[in-house]
């Protein structure tokens, strides 16, 4: 296990273990977080644990051209079922994401420390939120880190209170990012939900080539 001290650079991602765990320790400062994302690394840990830094191989990504929109979702867009906004309420989005129960996870990984860190990133213009509204009520959303200079969006988490709300927001975001010539969306880890939307696993080396 590689111990990371303040201001010490990250080790090479090839030193990550079989699960993708690269290093432990350090602070969640904006500078450290941006260094991580620009290097293909992200933090993921539970309340009470030290900061854990990951760089899995393979990596789950979505190329915009591969986005899959089902017939039922197309119908929702045709009816304008929801209203989508961006960066209107980052705090509410990340707090809602922190309350989502996830299978095989005892506690949330979006700790108060994480929330504070990403709020700072948002204030600096590096973290983006998507809000999904139904009759002026926030019913879904997602957030992530937008590496504009790399044309890569690193998705972090999403939540939904109404069926298809988060998926509606995700698809809307991809269409928006397409217009901004985004290269890919980093989805980090494999899930069937992301796979259904067109995401796939690629070798870490391929993912890093986009950074």
PDB file of N, CA and C in Angstrom, residues 62-65 67 86 153 169-180 182 185:
ATOM      1  N   UNK A  62     -17.955   6.078 -21.528  1.00  0.00           N
ATOM      2  CA  UNK A  62     -19.001   6.215 -22.542  1.00  0.00           C
ATOM      3  C   UNK A  62     -18.521   7.201 -23.594  1.00  0.00           C
ATOM      4  N   UNK A  63     -18.406   6.734 -24.811  1.00  0.00           N
ATOM      5  CA  UNK A  63     -18.129   7.626 -25.930  1.00  0.00           C
ATOM      6  C   UNK A  63     -19.480   8.188 -26.399  1.00  0.00           C
ATOM      7  N   UNK A  64     -19.595   9.508 -26.547  1.00  0.00           N
ATOM      8  CA  UNK A  64     -20.882  10.119 -26.887  1.00  0.00           C
ATOM      9  C   UNK A  64     -21.596   9.467 -28.061  1.00  0.00           C
ATOM     10  N   UNK A  65     -20.853   9.052 -29.069  1.00  0.00           N
ATOM     11  CA  UNK A  65     -21.472   8.437 -30.249  1.00  0.00           C
ATOM     12  C   UNK A  65     -22.139   7.108 -29.934  1.00  0.00           C
ATOM     13  N   UNK A  67     -23.946   6.484 -27.198  1.00  0.00           N
ATOM     14  CA  UNK A  67     -25.095   6.655 -26.305  1.00  0.00           C
ATOM     15  C   UNK A  67     -26.332   5.932 -26.844  1.00  0.00           C
ATOM     16  N   UNK A  86     -28.661  23.171 -15.422  1.00  0.00           N
ATOM     17  CA  UNK A  86     -27.268  22.877 -15.112  1.00  0.00           C
ATOM     18  C   UNK A  86     -26.727  23.892 -14.105  1.00  0.00           C
ATOM     19  N   UNK A 153     -15.536  14.438 -19.280  1.00  0.00           N
ATOM     20  CA  UNK A 153     -16.396  14.639 -18.111  1.00  0.00           C
ATOM     21  C   UNK A 153     -16.323  13.388 -17.248  1.00  0.00           C
ATOM     22  N   UNK A 169     -31.770  13.097 -17.170  1.00  0.00           N
ATOM     23  CA  UNK A 169     -30.743  14.104 -16.958  1.00  0.00           C
ATOM     24  C   UNK A 169     -29.417  13.710 -17.571  1.00  0.00           C
ATOM     25  N   UNK A 170     -29.069  12.432 -17.453  1.00  0.00           N
ATOM     26  CA  UNK A 170     -27.814  11.930 -17.998  1.00  0.00           C
ATOM     27  C   UNK A 170     -27.792  12.055 -19.521  1.00  0.00           C
ATOM     28  N   UNK A 171     -28.857  11.634 -20.160  1.00  0.00           N
ATOM     29  CA  UNK A 171     -28.933  11.719 -21.617  1.00  0.00           C
ATOM     30  C   UNK A 171     -28.895  13.182 -22.066  1.00  0.00           C
ATOM     31  N   UNK A 172     -29.588  14.045 -21.339  1.00  0.00           N
ATOM     32  CA  UNK A 172     -29.576  15.479 -21.670  1.00  0.00           C
ATOM     33  C   UNK A 172     -28.163  16.039 -21.568  1.00  0.00           C
ATOM     34  N   UNK A 173     -27.442  15.613 -20.531  1.00  0.00           N
ATOM     35  CA  UNK A 173     -26.071  16.080 -20.360  1.00  0.00           C
ATOM     36  C   UNK A 173     -25.185  15.618 -21.517  1.00  0.00           C
ATOM     37  N   UNK A 174     -25.326  14.360 -21.921  1.00  0.00           N
ATOM     38  CA  UNK A 174     -24.497  13.856 -23.014  1.00  0.00           C
ATOM     39  C   UNK A 174     -24.754  14.662 -24.286  1.00  0.00           C
ATOM     40  N   UNK A 175     -26.011  14.973 -24.564  1.00  0.00           N
ATOM     41  CA  UNK A 175     -26.329  15.765 -25.754  1.00  0.00           C
ATOM     42  C   UNK A 175     -25.715  17.155 -25.662  1.00  0.00           C
ATOM     43  N   UNK A 176     -25.733  17.719 -24.470  1.00  0.00           N
ATOM     44  CA  UNK A 176     -25.113  19.036 -24.258  1.00  0.00           C
ATOM     45  C   UNK A 176     -23.601  18.950 -24.476  1.00  0.00           C
ATOM     46  N   UNK A 177     -22.973  17.911 -23.923  1.00  0.00           N
ATOM     47  CA  UNK A 177     -21.522  17.766 -24.031  1.00  0.00           C
ATOM     48  C   UNK A 177     -21.089  17.449 -25.460  1.00  0.00           C
ATOM     49  N   UNK A 178     -21.951  16.750 -26.205  1.00  0.00           N
ATOM     50  CA  UNK A 178     -21.662  16.497 -27.619  1.00  0.00           C
ATOM     51  C   UNK A 178     -21.438  17.809 -28.356  1.00  0.00           C
ATOM     52  N   UNK A 179     -22.290  18.783 -28.071  1.00  0.00           N
ATOM     53  CA  UNK A 179     -22.195  20.085 -28.733  1.00  0.00           C
ATOM     54  C   UNK A 179     -20.923  20.826 -28.324  1.00  0.00           C
ATOM     55  N   UNK A 180     -20.332  20.407 -27.202  1.00  0.00           N
ATOM     56  CA  UNK A 180     -19.092  21.017 -26.723  1.00  0.00           C
ATOM     57  C   UNK A 180     -17.879  20.175 -27.096  1.00  0.00           C
ATOM     58  N   UNK A 182     -17.133  17.045 -26.520  1.00  0.00           N
ATOM     59  CA  UNK A 182     -16.567  16.182 -25.484  1.00  0.00           C
ATOM     60  C   UNK A 182     -16.053  14.896 -26.117  1.00  0.00           C
ATOM     61  N   UNK A 185     -16.990  10.279 -21.590  1.00  0.00           N
ATOM     62  CA  UNK A 185     -17.477  10.413 -20.222  1.00  0.00           C
ATOM     63  C   UNK A 185     -16.864   9.282 -19.415  1.00  0.00           C
TER      64      UNK A 185
END
